[in-house]
XYZ file of C-alpha atoms in Angstrom:
387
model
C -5.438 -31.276 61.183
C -2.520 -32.477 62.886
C 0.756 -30.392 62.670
C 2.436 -33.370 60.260
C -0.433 -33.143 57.960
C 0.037 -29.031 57.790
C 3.680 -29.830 56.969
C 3.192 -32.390 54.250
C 0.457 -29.897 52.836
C 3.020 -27.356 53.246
C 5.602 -29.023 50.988
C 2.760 -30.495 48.692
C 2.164 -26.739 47.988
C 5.850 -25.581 47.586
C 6.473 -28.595 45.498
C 3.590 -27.846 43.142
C 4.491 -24.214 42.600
C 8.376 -25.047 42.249
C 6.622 -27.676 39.432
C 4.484 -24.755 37.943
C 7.133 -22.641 37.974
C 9.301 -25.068 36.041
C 6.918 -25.931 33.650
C 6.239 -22.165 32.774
C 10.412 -21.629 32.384
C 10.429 -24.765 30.387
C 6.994 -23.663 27.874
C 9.047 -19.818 27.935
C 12.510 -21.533 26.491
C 10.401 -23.626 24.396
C 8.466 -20.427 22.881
C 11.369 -18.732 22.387
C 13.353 -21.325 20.772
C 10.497 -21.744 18.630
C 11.163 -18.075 17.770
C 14.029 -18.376 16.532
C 13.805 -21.181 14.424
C 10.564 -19.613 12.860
C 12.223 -16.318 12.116
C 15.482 -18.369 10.896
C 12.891 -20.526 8.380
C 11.289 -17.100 7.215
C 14.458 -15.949 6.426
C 15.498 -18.440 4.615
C 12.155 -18.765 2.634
C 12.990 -14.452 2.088
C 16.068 -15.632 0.295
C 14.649 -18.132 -1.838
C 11.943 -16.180 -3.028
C 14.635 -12.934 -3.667
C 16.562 -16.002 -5.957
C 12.751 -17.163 -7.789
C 13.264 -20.743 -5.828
C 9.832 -20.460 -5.223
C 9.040 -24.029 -4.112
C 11.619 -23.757 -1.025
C 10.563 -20.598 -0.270
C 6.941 -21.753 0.482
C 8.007 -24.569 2.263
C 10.303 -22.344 4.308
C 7.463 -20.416 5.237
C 5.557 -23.396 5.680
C 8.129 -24.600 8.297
C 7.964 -21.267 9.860
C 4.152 -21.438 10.377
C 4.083 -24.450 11.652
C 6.264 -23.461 14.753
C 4.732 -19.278 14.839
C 1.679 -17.663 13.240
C 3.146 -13.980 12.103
C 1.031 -11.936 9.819
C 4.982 -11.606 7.840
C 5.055 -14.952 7.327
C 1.581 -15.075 6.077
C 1.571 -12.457 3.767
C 5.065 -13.743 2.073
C 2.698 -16.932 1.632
C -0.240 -15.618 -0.252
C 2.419 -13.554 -2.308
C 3.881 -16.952 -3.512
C 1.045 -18.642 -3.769
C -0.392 -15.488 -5.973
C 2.092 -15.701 -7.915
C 2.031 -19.542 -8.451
C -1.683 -18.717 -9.117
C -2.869 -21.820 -6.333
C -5.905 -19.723 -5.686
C -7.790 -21.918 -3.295
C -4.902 -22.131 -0.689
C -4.248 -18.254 -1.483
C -7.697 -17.888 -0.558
C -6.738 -19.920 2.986
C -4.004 -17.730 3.571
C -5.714 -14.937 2.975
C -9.021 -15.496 5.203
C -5.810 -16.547 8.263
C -4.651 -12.988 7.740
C -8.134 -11.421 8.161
C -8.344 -13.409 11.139
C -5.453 -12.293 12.616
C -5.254 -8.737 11.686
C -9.322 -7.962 10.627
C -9.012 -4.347 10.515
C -6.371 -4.309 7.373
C -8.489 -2.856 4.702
C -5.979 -4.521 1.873
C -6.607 -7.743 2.913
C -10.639 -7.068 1.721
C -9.064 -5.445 -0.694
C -7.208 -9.071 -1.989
C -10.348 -11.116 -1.272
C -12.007 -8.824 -3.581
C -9.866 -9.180 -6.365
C -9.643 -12.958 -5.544
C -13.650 -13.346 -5.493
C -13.869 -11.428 -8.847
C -11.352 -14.085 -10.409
C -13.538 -17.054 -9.041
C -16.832 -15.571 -10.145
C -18.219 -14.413 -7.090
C -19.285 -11.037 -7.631
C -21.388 -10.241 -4.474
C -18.380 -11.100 -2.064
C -15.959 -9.122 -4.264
C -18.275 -6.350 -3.925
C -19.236 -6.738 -0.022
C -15.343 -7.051 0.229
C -14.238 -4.080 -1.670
C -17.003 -1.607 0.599
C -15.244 -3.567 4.021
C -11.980 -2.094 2.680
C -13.347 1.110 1.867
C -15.190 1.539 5.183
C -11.766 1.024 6.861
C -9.837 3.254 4.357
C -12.383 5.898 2.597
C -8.956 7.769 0.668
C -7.955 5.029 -0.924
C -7.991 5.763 -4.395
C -7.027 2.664 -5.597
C -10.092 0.808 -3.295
C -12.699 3.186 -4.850
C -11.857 2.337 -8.286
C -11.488 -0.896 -7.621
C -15.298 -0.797 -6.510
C -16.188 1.444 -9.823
C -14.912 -1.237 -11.788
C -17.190 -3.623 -10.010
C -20.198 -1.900 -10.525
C -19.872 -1.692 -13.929
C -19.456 -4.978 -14.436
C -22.384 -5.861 -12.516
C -24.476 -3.168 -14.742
C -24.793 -0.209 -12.343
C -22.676 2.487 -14.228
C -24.627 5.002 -12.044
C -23.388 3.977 -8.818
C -19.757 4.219 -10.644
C -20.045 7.561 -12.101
C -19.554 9.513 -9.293
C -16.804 7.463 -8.173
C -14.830 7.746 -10.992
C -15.834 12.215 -11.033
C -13.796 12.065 -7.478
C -11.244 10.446 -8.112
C -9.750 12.334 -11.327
C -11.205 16.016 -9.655
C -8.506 14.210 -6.789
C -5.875 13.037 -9.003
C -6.235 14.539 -12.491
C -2.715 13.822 -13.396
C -3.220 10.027 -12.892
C -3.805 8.523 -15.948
C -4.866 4.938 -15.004
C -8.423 6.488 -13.193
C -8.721 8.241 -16.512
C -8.002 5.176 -18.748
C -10.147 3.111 -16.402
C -12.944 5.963 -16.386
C -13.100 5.894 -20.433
C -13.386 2.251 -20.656
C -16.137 1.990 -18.331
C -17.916 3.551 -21.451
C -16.184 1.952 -24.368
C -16.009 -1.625 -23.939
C -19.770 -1.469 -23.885
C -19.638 0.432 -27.837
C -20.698 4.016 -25.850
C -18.484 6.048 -27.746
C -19.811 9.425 -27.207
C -19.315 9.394 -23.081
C -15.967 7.722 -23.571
C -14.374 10.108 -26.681
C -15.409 12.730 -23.611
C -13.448 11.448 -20.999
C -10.419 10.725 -23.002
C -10.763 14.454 -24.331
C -10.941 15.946 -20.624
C -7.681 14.112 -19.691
C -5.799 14.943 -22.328
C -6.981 18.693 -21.642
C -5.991 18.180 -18.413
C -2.467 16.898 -19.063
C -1.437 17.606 -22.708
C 1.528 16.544 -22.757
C 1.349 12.899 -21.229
C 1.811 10.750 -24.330
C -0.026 7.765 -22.525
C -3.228 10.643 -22.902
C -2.675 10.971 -26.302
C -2.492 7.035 -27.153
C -5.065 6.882 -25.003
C -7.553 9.022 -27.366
C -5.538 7.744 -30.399
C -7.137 4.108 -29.375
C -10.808 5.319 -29.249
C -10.350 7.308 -32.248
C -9.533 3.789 -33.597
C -12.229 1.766 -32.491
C -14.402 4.458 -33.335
C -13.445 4.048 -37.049
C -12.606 7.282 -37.169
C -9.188 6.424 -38.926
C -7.545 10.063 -39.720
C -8.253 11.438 -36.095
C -6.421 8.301 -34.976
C -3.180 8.728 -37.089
C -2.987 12.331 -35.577
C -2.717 11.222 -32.359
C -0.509 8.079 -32.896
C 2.143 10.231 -34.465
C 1.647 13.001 -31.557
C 2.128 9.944 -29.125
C 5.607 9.280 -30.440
C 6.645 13.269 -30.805
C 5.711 12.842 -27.109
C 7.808 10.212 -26.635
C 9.607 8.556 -29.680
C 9.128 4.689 -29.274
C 10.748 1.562 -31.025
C 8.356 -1.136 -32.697
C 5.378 0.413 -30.765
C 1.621 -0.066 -31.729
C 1.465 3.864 -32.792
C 3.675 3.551 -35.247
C 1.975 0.489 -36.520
C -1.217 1.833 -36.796
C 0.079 5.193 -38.595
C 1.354 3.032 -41.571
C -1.348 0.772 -41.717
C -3.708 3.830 -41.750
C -1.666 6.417 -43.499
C 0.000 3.760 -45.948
C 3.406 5.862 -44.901
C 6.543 5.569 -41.707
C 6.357 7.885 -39.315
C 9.758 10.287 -39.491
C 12.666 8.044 -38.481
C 13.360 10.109 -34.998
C 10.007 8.979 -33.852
C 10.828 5.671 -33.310
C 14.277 5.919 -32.729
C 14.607 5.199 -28.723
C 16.630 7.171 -26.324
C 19.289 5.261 -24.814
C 21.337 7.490 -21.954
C 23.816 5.485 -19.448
C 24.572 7.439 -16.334
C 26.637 6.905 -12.884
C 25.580 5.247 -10.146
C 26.709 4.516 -6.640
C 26.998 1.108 -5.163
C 27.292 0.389 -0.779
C 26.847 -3.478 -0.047
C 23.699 -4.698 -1.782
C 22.216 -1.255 -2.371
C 22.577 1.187 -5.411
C 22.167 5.114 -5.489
C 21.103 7.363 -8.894
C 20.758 10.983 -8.783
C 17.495 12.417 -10.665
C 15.735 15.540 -10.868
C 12.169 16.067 -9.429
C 10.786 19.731 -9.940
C 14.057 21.010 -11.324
C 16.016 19.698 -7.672
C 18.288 17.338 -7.524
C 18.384 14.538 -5.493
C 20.362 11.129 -4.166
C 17.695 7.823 -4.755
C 17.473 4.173 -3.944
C 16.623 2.106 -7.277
C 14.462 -1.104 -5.999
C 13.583 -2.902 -8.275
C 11.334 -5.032 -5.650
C 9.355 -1.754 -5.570
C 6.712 -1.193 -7.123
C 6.387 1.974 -6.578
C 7.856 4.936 -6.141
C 8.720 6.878 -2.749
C 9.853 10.383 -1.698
C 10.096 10.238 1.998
C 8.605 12.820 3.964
C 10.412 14.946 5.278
C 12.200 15.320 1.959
C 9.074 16.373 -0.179
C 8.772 19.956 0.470
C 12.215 20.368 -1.061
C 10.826 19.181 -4.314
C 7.822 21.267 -3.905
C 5.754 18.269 -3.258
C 1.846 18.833 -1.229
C 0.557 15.775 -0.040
C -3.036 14.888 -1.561
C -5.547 13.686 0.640
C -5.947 10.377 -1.281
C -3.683 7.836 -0.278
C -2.314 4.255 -1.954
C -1.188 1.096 -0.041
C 2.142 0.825 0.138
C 3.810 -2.639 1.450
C 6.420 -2.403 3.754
C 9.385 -4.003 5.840
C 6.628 -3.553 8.621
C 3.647 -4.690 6.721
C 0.880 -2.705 4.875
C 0.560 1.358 5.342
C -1.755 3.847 4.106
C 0.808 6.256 2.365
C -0.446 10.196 0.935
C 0.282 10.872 -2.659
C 2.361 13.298 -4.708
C 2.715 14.116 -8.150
C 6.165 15.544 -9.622
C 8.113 15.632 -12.917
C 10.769 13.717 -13.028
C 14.205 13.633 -14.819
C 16.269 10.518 -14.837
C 19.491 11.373 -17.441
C 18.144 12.239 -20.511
C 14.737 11.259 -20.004
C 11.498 13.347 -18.803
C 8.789 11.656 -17.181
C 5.384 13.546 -16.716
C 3.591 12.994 -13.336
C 5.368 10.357 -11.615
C 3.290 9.269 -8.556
C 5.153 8.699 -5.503
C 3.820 7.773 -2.357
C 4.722 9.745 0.606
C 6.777 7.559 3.270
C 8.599 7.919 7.050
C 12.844 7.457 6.231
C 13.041 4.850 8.633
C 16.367 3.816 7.058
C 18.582 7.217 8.451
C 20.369 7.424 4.906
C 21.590 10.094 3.014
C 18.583 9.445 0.464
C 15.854 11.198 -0.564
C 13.577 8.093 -1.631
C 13.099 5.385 -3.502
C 12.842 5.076 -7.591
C 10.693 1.930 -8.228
C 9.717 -0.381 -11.217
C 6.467 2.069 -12.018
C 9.095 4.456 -13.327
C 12.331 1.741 -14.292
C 9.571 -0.384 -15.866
C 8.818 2.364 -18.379
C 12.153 1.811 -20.298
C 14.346 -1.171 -21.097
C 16.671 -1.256 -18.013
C 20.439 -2.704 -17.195
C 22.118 -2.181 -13.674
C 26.003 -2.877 -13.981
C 27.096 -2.530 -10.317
C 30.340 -3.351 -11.270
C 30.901 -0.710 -13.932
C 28.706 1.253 -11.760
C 26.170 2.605 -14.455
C 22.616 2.241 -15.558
C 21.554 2.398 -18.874
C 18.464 3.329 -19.836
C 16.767 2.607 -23.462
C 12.740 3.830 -24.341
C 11.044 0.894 -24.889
């Protein structure tokens, strides 16, 4: 080659990588701007679902998919579509998320539940094991996969399921309630009657136990065992217009005692900063500073606070959804006092403070949704009324 052609090459080459290199600056601003006006769309669809304006929010988040595929994004999709019950594109949304993150044991645990809905037992089942294989303490996996198997007629397989998980979490009353109707929506009253008689031994005063037995008694025919234990439901916890009291007069041809349907009401101080709101309550006898979120659906000590309240971690653990997607939180059980009221064995799930407040945790709608609720920020109180 002559020394012109080595030149021209020369500059052929410089000029290609100054091209390359412009290109890739160009595709980086692109990305980024991209970026941004994803995470600005997402916002906005955040907002419009935190107002109900469902419709905008999904195609907020559709405008935010189209320029960025987040798992965030995705997730507030399948919520709205859930919610809108569009099951086939939930189902879409859901298999993108396995795709993109396939070692999330709730997502399996979604498909189940969405493959039971559509009639497709075998894939809720295969589903349900995928999410247990990832997450064996899940509690609320395993009896998710109980519940399968006794639809599908293999009570056997179930049994021991169900043994573990209330020798785990005997205070739990939804593995008990779930346990005892394994047995009596099929008419087998004898296994059932003893399941609802072991919880109830096992937490005697949860009034939910007692309604719980009160309701077997019931469809047992077994009328005068049933009254009992409607009217100790209400001395447990006195409830307006409730099914107990129903059933006692229909029954018993007489009203249960005024006081036992006459519903607490208790109004209490709260604390307001920006869009948040504080409520002291009682766990264990201590008292504490909470966040009420009523997004939550559950309730949350955070971690390093829980020894205070003489909280132990279980070794079965709930999903919990986060700012930062889906975690695997431990369990605790504690009694709780919020004003006037007592609530036996709240369950709280056991969470990193990754806000650096002055709070203990978080009281969700598992525990507000138990009573007829009203927040007045600006009088600053929440009253509370048994419902």
């Amino acid at each position: 080659e002559s020394s012109s052609d080595k030149t021209v090459l020369r500059l052929v080459l410089v000029l290609s990588a100054f091209c390359a290199l412009g290109m890739a600056i160009v595709y980086g601003v692109t990305v980024a701007e991209n970026a941004k006006k994803a995470d600005s769309f997402f916002a906005k669809a955040q907002d419009a679902c935190g107002r109900q304006f469902l419709d905008t929010c999904l195609l907020r988040v559709n405008q935010a998919l189209a320029l960025r595929e987040k798992p965030e994004y995705l997730r507030l999709k399948f919520n709205v579509l859930s919610s809108q019950a569009k099951t086939h594109e939930g189902k879409e949304t859901l298999e993108q998320l396995i795709q993109l993150e396939p070692n999330n044991a709730h997502y399996y645990y979604l498909r189940s539940g969405l493959a039971k809905t559509t009639g497709n037992p075998a894939l809720a089942l295969e589903s349900i094991e995928k999410a247990i294989a990832l997450q064996p303490d899940n509690g609320d996996y395993q009896i998710a996969k109980a519940t399968l198997l006794v639809e599908q007629d293999r009570r056997d397989e179930a049994i021991p399921i169900y043994e573990k998980l209330v020798a785990a979490q005997p205070h739990y009353y939804y593995y008990w309630n779930q346990y005892a109707l394994s047995y009596s929506v099929y008419g087998l009253w004898e296994q059932a009657l003893e399941i609802r008689q072991r919880g109830l031994a096992m937490n005697p005063k949860d009034y939910l136990q007692v309604f719980g037995l009160a309701r077997l008694y019931d469809e047992m025919g077994q009328a005068a065992e049933a009254a009992a234990m409607y009217r100790r439901s209400l001395e447990l916890h006195p409830l307006e217009n409730s099914i107990a009291a129903r059933r006692f007069f229909e029954i018993t041809g007489k009203r249960v005692p005024p006081e036992l349907e006459n519903a607490v009401t208790d109004t209490m101080k709260i604390e307001t900063r920006g869009n948040l709101t504080y409520v002291m309550a009682d766990i264990n006898g201590e008292k504490g500073r909470f966040l009420l979120d009523t997004g939550a659906s559950i309730s949350i000590i955070f971690n390093n606070k829980a020894p205070r309240y003489q909280l132990i971690p279980l070794s079965q653990v709930m999903t919990a959804e986060t700012a930062n997607g889906f975690v695997q939180a431990p369990l605790v059980y504690g009694h709780l006092r919020l004003g006037k009221h007592d609530i036996e064995n709240v369950r709280f799930a056991v969470l990193k403070d990754l806000s650096n407040k002055a709070v203990d945790g978080i009281i969700g709608m598992d525990v507000l949704g138990l009573f007829r609720f009203e927040i007045d920020r600006g009088q600053g109180l929440l009253t509370l009324r048994s419902q």
